[in-house]
Amino acid sequence: MRAAKPQSSQINFKFIIFLFLFLGLAFLILRSNFSSSSSSSLGDELQNRMGMAVPKTQNCPSTCNKITPSLSAAIIHYATSNITPQQTTKEISVTERVLRRKSPCNFLVFGLGHDSLMWAALNHGGRTVFLEEDEAWIRQITLKFPTLKSHHAVYDTKVRNSDYLLAAARAAEECRVVADPRESKCVLALKGLPKEVYEVEWDLIMVDAPTGYHDEAPGRMSAIYTAGLMARNRKEGETDVFVHDVDRSVEDKFSKEFLCQGYMVEQEGRLRHFTLPSHRKNSGSWEKKKSNLWFENGSIAFIQMKVASLIGGQPGRYDRLVFGQLLLSSM
């Protein structure tokens, strides 16, 4: 058994170690302060000799270098979640490029989902509003992410009636009038949304809802039509409109019909991107736009229907004779 060291020698040994550590730490602190001040002084001197103005530093509050709670929540959520958005990376990149150019801006999204936090974060500093059909889902998401702003949207349409609604809109003059959706008489115009949705001029509109994958679902007929109407009804400028799931019949037909294929910028996977200019200066009707006969595939059928009504018959050989003249006069 080893003999124990005297108590006094242990205390002296610990004191010596502590003293060396303290002196070493003090030396490092003094050296770092000296080097930083020296480099700063040297840099200022070089800038003065070269005639360069040294900008004065502005007092900045302690919060200016901190990310916002919404960005923090987005980073944590996507870093810890195994649930991925329904859109692919390439599809998301289409909208992200526009947001990078336009944000902070006004961004309206039909649908509240796993990608909502991402859209709000990409539009940092802007207004991002979500419209959702499921009230229970809104409560669930709001509880988890209280910074997201969402409203309940009610749809009275069914996917099984989409062909009828498309034909009715083609035949109805009121569906071609540019107006506030609340004042529109078109069967497809959404009227029960909050006041904010109608009064804000949206720079981007994403249509990724409501549900549309089965016959009894509400479908996106009204959402697509209303998005186009809002874009055309803005005072000036243009609106970027995105429609997801265009591999389905409703999204494919209605996006071409009411957003006009002539305004389509690109398609990536199942996402279409349209850029619609304001039509408000065009006498209140987007039908008169030369660049937009309004119906991409349905324009011929619509004009033939108009001719048939004038001559009191069904579209046939007689109205086809008049069709060319009517089409030329509309250009």
PDB file of C-alpha atoms in Angstrom, residues 22-202:
ATOM      1  CA  PHE A  22      -5.348  30.657 -15.745  1.00  0.00           C
ATOM      2  CA  LEU A  23      -2.230  32.290 -17.166  1.00  0.00           C
ATOM      3  CA  GLY A  24      -2.508  30.286 -20.389  1.00  0.00           C
ATOM      4  CA  LEU A  25      -6.147  31.241 -20.859  1.00  0.00           C
ATOM      5  CA  ALA A  26      -5.385  34.896 -20.190  1.00  0.00           C
ATOM      6  CA  PHE A  27      -2.564  34.802 -22.744  1.00  0.00           C
ATOM      7  CA  LEU A  28      -4.839  33.337 -25.427  1.00  0.00           C
ATOM      8  CA  ILE A  29      -7.553  35.942 -24.810  1.00  0.00           C
ATOM      9  CA  LEU A  30      -5.095  38.841 -24.945  1.00  0.00           C
ATOM     10  CA  ARG A  31      -3.469  37.511 -28.122  1.00  0.00           C
ATOM     11  CA  SER A  32      -6.811  37.068 -29.955  1.00  0.00           C
ATOM     12  CA  ASN A  33      -7.940  40.586 -29.001  1.00  0.00           C
ATOM     13  CA  PHE A  34      -4.620  42.053 -30.091  1.00  0.00           C
ATOM     14  CA  SER A  35      -4.620  40.233 -33.447  1.00  0.00           C
ATOM     15  CA  SER A  36      -8.219  41.195 -34.273  1.00  0.00           C
ATOM     16  CA  SER A  37      -7.668  44.846 -33.356  1.00  0.00           C
ATOM     17  CA  SER A  38      -4.399  44.893 -35.300  1.00  0.00           C
ATOM     18  CA  SER A  39      -5.992  43.400 -38.427  1.00  0.00           C
ATOM     19  CA  SER A  40      -8.900  45.817 -38.136  1.00  0.00           C
ATOM     20  CA  SER A  41      -6.570  48.798 -37.782  1.00  0.00           C
ATOM     21  CA  LEU A  42      -4.418  47.567 -40.663  1.00  0.00           C
ATOM     22  CA  GLY A  43      -7.482  47.118 -42.869  1.00  0.00           C
ATOM     23  CA  ASP A  44      -8.752  50.607 -42.055  1.00  0.00           C
ATOM     24  CA  GLU A  45      -5.326  52.087 -42.794  1.00  0.00           C
ATOM     25  CA  LEU A  46      -5.121  50.327 -46.170  1.00  0.00           C
ATOM     26  CA  GLN A  47      -8.605  51.495 -47.130  1.00  0.00           C
ATOM     27  CA  ASN A  48      -7.763  55.086 -46.140  1.00  0.00           C
ATOM     28  CA  ARG A  49      -4.522  55.056 -48.159  1.00  0.00           C
ATOM     29  CA  MET A  50      -6.391  53.723 -51.222  1.00  0.00           C
ATOM     30  CA  GLY A  51      -9.051  56.378 -50.892  1.00  0.00           C
ATOM     31  CA  MET A  52     -11.776  53.908 -50.034  1.00  0.00           C
ATOM     32  CA  ALA A  53     -14.508  55.047 -47.700  1.00  0.00           C
ATOM     33  CA  VAL A  54     -14.868  52.895 -44.646  1.00  0.00           C
ATOM     34  CA  PRO A  55     -18.593  52.273 -44.087  1.00  0.00           C
ATOM     35  CA  LYS A  56     -19.823  52.971 -40.619  1.00  0.00           C
ATOM     36  CA  THR A  57     -21.322  50.031 -38.851  1.00  0.00           C
ATOM     37  CA  GLN A  58     -24.934  50.436 -37.870  1.00  0.00           C
ATOM     38  CA  ASN A  59     -26.250  49.507 -34.511  1.00  0.00           C
ATOM     39  CA  CYS A  60     -28.177  46.287 -34.944  1.00  0.00           C
ATOM     40  CA  PRO A  61     -30.505  44.792 -32.348  1.00  0.00           C
ATOM     41  CA  SER A  62     -29.639  41.375 -31.031  1.00  0.00           C
ATOM     42  CA  THR A  63     -32.556  39.849 -32.963  1.00  0.00           C
ATOM     43  CA  CYS A  64     -31.471  40.951 -36.450  1.00  0.00           C
ATOM     44  CA  ASN A  65     -29.188  37.967 -36.951  1.00  0.00           C
ATOM     45  CA  LYS A  66     -31.700  35.426 -35.675  1.00  0.00           C
ATOM     46  CA  ILE A  67     -34.012  33.396 -37.899  1.00  0.00           C
ATOM     47  CA  THR A  68     -37.736  33.732 -37.330  1.00  0.00           C
ATOM     48  CA  PRO A  69     -39.809  31.185 -35.393  1.00  0.00           C
ATOM     49  CA  SER A  70     -41.504  30.093 -38.638  1.00  0.00           C
ATOM     50  CA  LEU A  71     -38.161  29.294 -40.277  1.00  0.00           C
ATOM     51  CA  SER A  72     -36.988  27.493 -37.158  1.00  0.00           C
ATOM     52  CA  ALA A  73     -40.160  25.411 -37.130  1.00  0.00           C
ATOM     53  CA  ALA A  74     -39.751  24.550 -40.819  1.00  0.00           C
ATOM     54  CA  ILE A  75     -36.144  23.425 -40.391  1.00  0.00           C
ATOM     55  CA  ILE A  76     -36.916  21.295 -37.353  1.00  0.00           C
ATOM     56  CA  HIS A  77     -40.054  19.796 -38.915  1.00  0.00           C
ATOM     57  CA  TYR A  78     -38.452  18.674 -42.170  1.00  0.00           C
ATOM     58  CA  ALA A  79     -35.265  17.539 -40.429  1.00  0.00           C
ATOM     59  CA  THR A  80     -37.162  15.235 -38.085  1.00  0.00           C
ATOM     60  CA  SER A  81     -40.117  14.136 -40.236  1.00  0.00           C
ATOM     61  CA  ASN A  82     -40.289  11.059 -42.431  1.00  0.00           C
ATOM     62  CA  ILE A  83     -43.328  12.463 -44.279  1.00  0.00           C
ATOM     63  CA  THR A  84     -42.452  14.116 -47.578  1.00  0.00           C
ATOM     64  CA  PRO A  85     -44.562  16.534 -49.675  1.00  0.00           C
ATOM     65  CA  GLN A  86     -46.612  15.087 -52.518  1.00  0.00           C
ATOM     66  CA  GLN A  87     -44.793  17.202 -55.079  1.00  0.00           C
ATOM     67  CA  THR A  88     -41.433  16.010 -56.347  1.00  0.00           C
ATOM     68  CA  THR A  89     -38.248  18.003 -55.925  1.00  0.00           C
ATOM     69  CA  LYS A  90     -38.349  19.105 -59.569  1.00  0.00           C
ATOM     70  CA  GLU A  91     -41.993  20.173 -59.261  1.00  0.00           C
ATOM     71  CA  ILE A  92     -41.295  22.143 -56.086  1.00  0.00           C
ATOM     72  CA  SER A  93     -38.340  23.825 -57.794  1.00  0.00           C
ATOM     73  CA  VAL A  94     -40.642  25.395 -60.411  1.00  0.00           C
ATOM     74  CA  THR A  95     -42.528  27.381 -57.771  1.00  0.00           C
ATOM     75  CA  GLU A  96     -39.383  27.972 -55.697  1.00  0.00           C
ATOM     76  CA  ARG A  97     -37.713  29.770 -58.613  1.00  0.00           C
ATOM     77  CA  VAL A  98     -40.660  32.157 -58.917  1.00  0.00           C
ATOM     78  CA  LEU A  99     -40.752  32.726 -55.152  1.00  0.00           C
ATOM     79  CA  ARG A 100     -37.034  33.429 -55.153  1.00  0.00           C
ATOM     80  CA  ARG A 101     -37.690  36.201 -57.665  1.00  0.00           C
ATOM     81  CA  LYS A 102     -40.917  37.619 -56.224  1.00  0.00           C
ATOM     82  CA  SER A 103     -40.804  37.059 -52.468  1.00  0.00           C
ATOM     83  CA  PRO A 104     -41.794  38.583 -50.160  1.00  0.00           C
ATOM     84  CA  CYS A 105     -45.118  38.529 -51.975  1.00  0.00           C
ATOM     85  CA  ASN A 106     -48.770  37.513 -51.701  1.00  0.00           C
ATOM     86  CA  PHE A 107     -49.095  33.739 -52.091  1.00  0.00           C
ATOM     87  CA  LEU A 108     -52.468  31.947 -52.049  1.00  0.00           C
ATOM     88  CA  VAL A 109     -52.458  28.157 -51.766  1.00  0.00           C
ATOM     89  CA  PHE A 110     -55.480  25.923 -52.293  1.00  0.00           C
ATOM     90  CA  GLY A 111     -54.666  23.113 -49.892  1.00  0.00           C
ATOM     91  CA  LEU A 112     -53.093  22.657 -46.466  1.00  0.00           C
ATOM     92  CA  GLY A 113     -50.644  19.796 -46.287  1.00  0.00           C
ATOM     93  CA  HIS A 114     -47.204  18.520 -45.416  1.00  0.00           C
ATOM     94  CA  ASP A 115     -45.613  21.093 -47.719  1.00  0.00           C
ATOM     95  CA  SER A 116     -47.400  24.138 -46.253  1.00  0.00           C
ATOM     96  CA  LEU A 117     -44.636  25.010 -43.805  1.00  0.00           C
ATOM     97  CA  MET A 118     -42.174  24.913 -46.686  1.00  0.00           C
ATOM     98  CA  TRP A 119     -44.210  27.331 -48.833  1.00  0.00           C
ATOM     99  CA  ALA A 120     -44.567  29.778 -45.955  1.00  0.00           C
ATOM    100  CA  ALA A 121     -40.824  29.614 -45.272  1.00  0.00           C
ATOM    101  CA  LEU A 122     -39.927  30.122 -48.952  1.00  0.00           C
ATOM    102  CA  ASN A 123     -42.125  33.233 -48.947  1.00  0.00           C
ATOM    103  CA  HIS A 124     -40.371  34.589 -45.860  1.00  0.00           C
ATOM    104  CA  GLY A 125     -41.645  38.042 -44.965  1.00  0.00           C
ATOM    105  CA  GLY A 126     -44.615  37.770 -47.329  1.00  0.00           C
ATOM    106  CA  ARG A 127     -48.273  36.852 -46.950  1.00  0.00           C
ATOM    107  CA  THR A 128     -49.005  33.133 -47.405  1.00  0.00           C
ATOM    108  CA  VAL A 129     -52.604  31.985 -46.976  1.00  0.00           C
ATOM    109  CA  PHE A 130     -53.938  28.431 -47.259  1.00  0.00           C
ATOM    110  CA  LEU A 131     -57.488  27.352 -48.172  1.00  0.00           C
ATOM    111  CA  GLU A 132     -58.514  23.927 -46.869  1.00  0.00           C
ATOM    112  CA  GLU A 133     -61.718  21.890 -47.187  1.00  0.00           C
ATOM    113  CA  ASP A 134     -61.240  19.784 -44.017  1.00  0.00           C
ATOM    114  CA  GLU A 135     -61.877  21.733 -40.798  1.00  0.00           C
ATOM    115  CA  ALA A 136     -60.511  18.938 -38.600  1.00  0.00           C
ATOM    116  CA  TRP A 137     -57.261  18.972 -40.563  1.00  0.00           C
ATOM    117  CA  ILE A 138     -57.038  22.762 -40.168  1.00  0.00           C
ATOM    118  CA  ARG A 139     -57.318  22.429 -36.386  1.00  0.00           C
ATOM    119  CA  GLN A 140     -54.683  19.710 -36.329  1.00  0.00           C
ATOM    120  CA  ILE A 141     -52.179  21.675 -38.416  1.00  0.00           C
ATOM    121  CA  THR A 142     -52.869  24.949 -36.589  1.00  0.00           C
ATOM    122  CA  LEU A 143     -52.190  23.263 -33.262  1.00  0.00           C
ATOM    123  CA  LYS A 144     -48.861  21.980 -34.547  1.00  0.00           C
ATOM    124  CA  PHE A 145     -47.858  25.050 -36.580  1.00  0.00           C
ATOM    125  CA  PRO A 146     -49.658  28.131 -35.218  1.00  0.00           C
ATOM    126  CA  THR A 147     -47.743  30.491 -37.531  1.00  0.00           C
ATOM    127  CA  LEU A 148     -49.542  29.140 -40.626  1.00  0.00           C
ATOM    128  CA  LYS A 149     -52.571  31.136 -41.734  1.00  0.00           C
ATOM    129  CA  SER A 150     -55.423  29.051 -43.132  1.00  0.00           C
ATOM    130  CA  HIS A 151     -59.138  29.386 -43.872  1.00  0.00           C
ATOM    131  CA  HIS A 152     -61.900  26.860 -44.362  1.00  0.00           C
ATOM    132  CA  ALA A 153     -63.176  26.607 -47.946  1.00  0.00           C
ATOM    133  CA  VAL A 154     -66.511  25.010 -48.878  1.00  0.00           C
ATOM    134  CA  TYR A 155     -67.015  23.412 -52.290  1.00  0.00           C
ATOM    135  CA  ASP A 156     -70.399  22.362 -53.669  1.00  0.00           C
ATOM    136  CA  THR A 157     -69.117  20.538 -56.755  1.00  0.00           C
ATOM    137  CA  LYS A 158     -68.428  16.874 -57.494  1.00  0.00           C
ATOM    138  CA  VAL A 159     -65.859  15.330 -59.801  1.00  0.00           C
ATOM    139  CA  ARG A 160     -68.595  13.240 -61.430  1.00  0.00           C
ATOM    140  CA  ASN A 161     -70.226  16.495 -62.632  1.00  0.00           C
ATOM    141  CA  SER A 162     -67.050  17.990 -64.084  1.00  0.00           C
ATOM    142  CA  ASP A 163     -67.982  17.406 -67.742  1.00  0.00           C
ATOM    143  CA  TYR A 164     -71.359  19.081 -67.229  1.00  0.00           C
ATOM    144  CA  LEU A 165     -69.745  22.038 -65.439  1.00  0.00           C
ATOM    145  CA  LEU A 166     -67.211  22.436 -68.218  1.00  0.00           C
ATOM    146  CA  ALA A 167     -69.919  22.482 -70.892  1.00  0.00           C
ATOM    147  CA  ALA A 168     -72.055  24.889 -68.867  1.00  0.00           C
ATOM    148  CA  ALA A 169     -69.160  27.297 -68.386  1.00  0.00           C
ATOM    149  CA  ARG A 170     -68.377  27.202 -72.089  1.00  0.00           C
ATOM    150  CA  ALA A 171     -71.944  28.144 -72.957  1.00  0.00           C
ATOM    151  CA  ALA A 172     -72.400  30.823 -70.276  1.00  0.00           C
ATOM    152  CA  GLU A 173     -71.533  34.419 -71.104  1.00  0.00           C
ATOM    153  CA  GLU A 174     -71.227  35.271 -67.399  1.00  0.00           C
ATOM    154  CA  CYS A 175     -68.362  32.802 -67.044  1.00  0.00           C
ATOM    155  CA  ARG A 176     -66.278  34.896 -69.452  1.00  0.00           C
ATOM    156  CA  VAL A 177     -66.722  38.202 -67.637  1.00  0.00           C
ATOM    157  CA  VAL A 178     -63.768  39.468 -65.606  1.00  0.00           C
ATOM    158  CA  ALA A 179     -65.032  40.457 -62.163  1.00  0.00           C
ATOM    159  CA  ASP A 180     -64.636  39.945 -58.447  1.00  0.00           C
ATOM    160  CA  PRO A 181     -65.551  36.280 -57.818  1.00  0.00           C
ATOM    161  CA  ARG A 182     -68.099  37.451 -55.240  1.00  0.00           C
ATOM    162  CA  GLU A 183     -69.939  39.328 -57.981  1.00  0.00           C
ATOM    163  CA  SER A 184     -69.543  36.717 -60.699  1.00  0.00           C
ATOM    164  CA  LYS A 185     -72.635  34.823 -61.811  1.00  0.00           C
ATOM    165  CA  CYS A 186     -70.627  31.884 -63.099  1.00  0.00           C
ATOM    166  CA  VAL A 187     -71.490  28.563 -61.473  1.00  0.00           C
ATOM    167  CA  LEU A 188     -67.776  27.855 -60.940  1.00  0.00           C
ATOM    168  CA  ALA A 189     -66.913  31.019 -59.004  1.00  0.00           C
ATOM    169  CA  LEU A 190     -66.137  30.495 -55.303  1.00  0.00           C
ATOM    170  CA  LYS A 191     -68.087  33.015 -53.222  1.00  0.00           C
ATOM    171  CA  GLY A 192     -67.884  31.923 -49.578  1.00  0.00           C
ATOM    172  CA  LEU A 193     -64.227  32.659 -48.900  1.00  0.00           C
ATOM    173  CA  PRO A 194     -62.985  35.204 -46.332  1.00  0.00           C
ATOM    174  CA  LYS A 195     -62.844  38.860 -47.339  1.00  0.00           C
ATOM    175  CA  GLU A 196     -59.042  38.844 -47.341  1.00  0.00           C
ATOM    176  CA  VAL A 197     -58.915  36.262 -50.129  1.00  0.00           C
ATOM    177  CA  TYR A 198     -60.890  38.484 -52.514  1.00  0.00           C
ATOM    178  CA  GLU A 199     -59.330  41.835 -51.667  1.00  0.00           C
ATOM    179  CA  VAL A 200     -55.644  40.896 -51.822  1.00  0.00           C
ATOM    180  CA  GLU A 201     -53.976  40.880 -55.235  1.00  0.00           C
ATOM    181  CA  TRP A 202     -52.169  37.554 -55.263  1.00  0.00           C
TER     182      TRP A 202
END
